[in-house]
Amino acid sequence: RQAVYFVEINGTRFKRVVLGDSYEACLVERALESAPASARFPQLIHRHENELLLSFVEGRKFDPARAADLGALAAFFGALYGADRRGESSRNLWRALNIDLDFLATAGLIDPGLKASLLERAGQLRPVDIQVGLDYVDPVAKNFVMDGDSIVAIDVESLRRDVPLGTGI
């Protein structure tokens, strides 16, 4: 849960993001501090309790039909995935998959046969370790703008630390 406001101060536009609580705002602040400069986000100017004040990024809409825009997106994710990542056991993801599949089967959304097939296939593909680090978990076109040849991710609350890489995509 969040609210976004655009604020003008002395003719300059800024973005104000109000999150559900100060803990969420602190998580976003820490993630932004960890992001490499080549994975661009609006500049965090200030965090106060559950609110973030950010620079406003001018630019044109990201166009997934343009090869240059897709190249900028690939460079963005490459920079994120290369920053401060580490290996971790896949045990927690495996547990989450089992819980999710149990829920889907119990709720009648998938049949037991499909659940068994998915678990079998996941077991064949399951890595011992996964890579965790920074990821942008809501990479839809509207959350990016192009600033010249560079891409800027404008939905800062979608930047997460210590998540399995590839979660967003």
XYZ file of C-alpha atoms in Angstrom:
169
model
C 0.000 0.000 0.000
C 1.432 3.314 -1.048
C 0.481 6.723 -2.315
C 2.437 8.809 -4.800
C 2.291 12.576 -5.013
C 4.024 15.042 -7.275
C 5.269 18.097 -5.438
C 6.514 21.355 -6.891
C 8.972 23.416 -4.863
C 10.155 26.717 -6.344
C 9.342 25.533 -9.852
C 11.081 22.147 -9.513
C 9.082 18.939 -9.559
C 9.680 16.147 -7.018
C 8.039 12.829 -6.244
C 6.743 12.009 -2.751
C 6.033 8.378 -1.948
C 4.107 7.543 1.212
C 4.442 3.896 2.227
C 2.405 1.897 4.731
C 4.934 2.239 7.530
C 8.440 3.435 8.287
C 9.899 -0.068 8.040
C 8.861 -0.320 4.376
C 10.327 3.123 3.687
C 13.571 2.103 5.379
C 13.785 -1.048 3.218
C 13.403 1.046 0.067
C 15.986 3.529 1.331
C 18.519 0.731 1.987
C 17.851 -0.850 -1.400
C 18.387 2.483 -3.171
C 21.638 2.974 -1.264
C 22.787 -0.477 -2.457
C 21.894 0.036 -6.106
C 24.819 0.519 -8.476
C 24.960 3.863 -10.294
C 24.503 2.105 -13.647
C 21.068 0.830 -12.542
C 19.375 4.194 -12.410
C 16.583 5.252 -10.071
C 15.284 8.655 -9.007
C 17.607 10.172 -6.438
C 16.454 9.744 -2.858
C 16.582 13.184 -1.308
C 15.154 12.393 2.090
C 13.298 9.746 4.075
C 11.135 10.813 6.985
C 9.316 8.021 8.797
C 7.183 6.349 6.103
C 7.727 8.998 3.402
C 10.328 9.306 0.682
C 11.143 12.485 -1.223
C 12.704 11.722 -4.586
C 13.872 13.600 -7.641
C 11.416 13.639 -10.527
C 12.820 12.028 -13.665
C 11.860 13.609 -16.960
C 11.980 11.339 -19.959
C 10.025 9.583 -22.614
C 8.086 6.387 -22.046
C 9.959 3.125 -22.325
C 9.043 1.419 -25.608
C 9.515 -2.373 -25.549
C 9.293 -2.406 -29.368
C 12.524 -0.386 -29.665
C 15.732 -2.412 -29.716
C 17.688 0.383 -28.006
C 15.193 0.500 -25.129
C 15.415 -3.270 -24.676
C 19.201 -3.012 -24.677
C 19.005 -0.372 -21.948
C 16.675 -2.632 -19.956
C 19.102 -5.553 -20.282
C 21.970 -3.328 -19.109
C 19.843 -2.181 -16.163
C 19.165 -5.748 -15.009
C 22.760 -6.768 -15.673
C 23.939 -3.989 -13.363
C 21.422 -4.953 -10.671
C 22.179 -8.654 -10.840
C 25.919 -8.050 -10.739
C 25.793 -5.945 -7.571
C 26.221 -7.441 -4.109
C 24.843 -10.854 -4.922
C 25.569 -14.008 -2.991
C 24.738 -17.694 -3.047
C 22.126 -19.100 -0.714
C 20.481 -22.476 -0.229
C 17.366 -23.043 -2.327
C 15.662 -24.637 0.715
C 13.388 -21.636 1.473
C 12.218 -21.375 -2.136
C 11.536 -25.112 -2.216
C 9.475 -24.798 0.967
C 7.536 -21.844 -0.512
C 6.828 -23.822 -3.692
C 5.432 -26.709 -1.646
C 3.227 -24.358 0.391
C 1.967 -22.629 -2.764
C 1.183 -25.892 -4.530
C -0.525 -27.301 -1.416
C -2.685 -24.182 -1.257
C -3.588 -24.300 -4.949
C -4.540 -27.973 -4.703
C -6.452 -27.558 -1.430
C -8.371 -24.595 -2.864
C -9.244 -26.668 -5.933
C -7.400 -24.382 -8.327
C -5.185 -27.201 -9.600
C -5.780 -30.931 -9.457
C -3.538 -33.290 -7.465
C -2.037 -34.708 -10.657
C -0.834 -31.312 -11.810
C 0.559 -30.610 -8.346
C 2.518 -33.879 -8.437
C 3.801 -33.171 -11.959
C 4.927 -29.670 -11.012
C 6.718 -30.926 -7.899
C 8.409 -33.678 -9.881
C 9.602 -31.270 -12.582
C 10.706 -28.667 -10.028
C 12.664 -31.362 -8.211
C 14.515 -32.163 -11.441
C 15.370 -28.485 -11.976
C 16.031 -27.520 -8.360
C 19.489 -26.034 -7.891
C 21.381 -26.590 -4.667
C 22.083 -22.868 -4.386
C 20.447 -19.759 -5.805
C 21.765 -16.233 -6.229
C 20.152 -13.507 -4.122
C 20.700 -9.785 -4.281
C 19.011 -6.716 -5.734
C 16.020 -7.187 -8.005
C 13.349 -4.952 -9.481
C 10.168 -6.909 -8.841
C 7.655 -4.984 -10.968
C 9.384 -4.507 -14.324
C 6.372 -3.398 -16.373
C 6.838 -0.809 -19.113
C 5.056 1.979 -17.214
C 7.648 1.774 -14.428
C 10.500 2.885 -16.700
C 11.352 6.095 -18.514
C 14.115 6.728 -20.997
C 16.561 9.518 -20.207
C 18.519 9.790 -23.439
C 19.991 6.330 -24.033
C 19.631 5.303 -20.381
C 16.688 3.720 -18.658
C 15.452 4.846 -15.240
C 13.268 2.675 -13.005
C 10.810 5.131 -11.456
C 8.827 2.819 -9.162
C 11.426 2.771 -6.366
C 9.304 0.675 -4.025
C 9.789 -2.237 -6.448
C 13.529 -2.374 -5.764
C 14.189 -5.186 -3.288
C 17.304 -6.449 -1.543
C 18.118 -10.042 -0.636
C 15.612 -11.635 -3.001
C 16.271 -14.430 -5.479
C 17.603 -12.896 -8.685
C 15.054 -13.088 -11.483
C 12.085 -12.751 -9.136
C 10.865 -9.649 -10.955
C 11.211 -10.970 -14.455
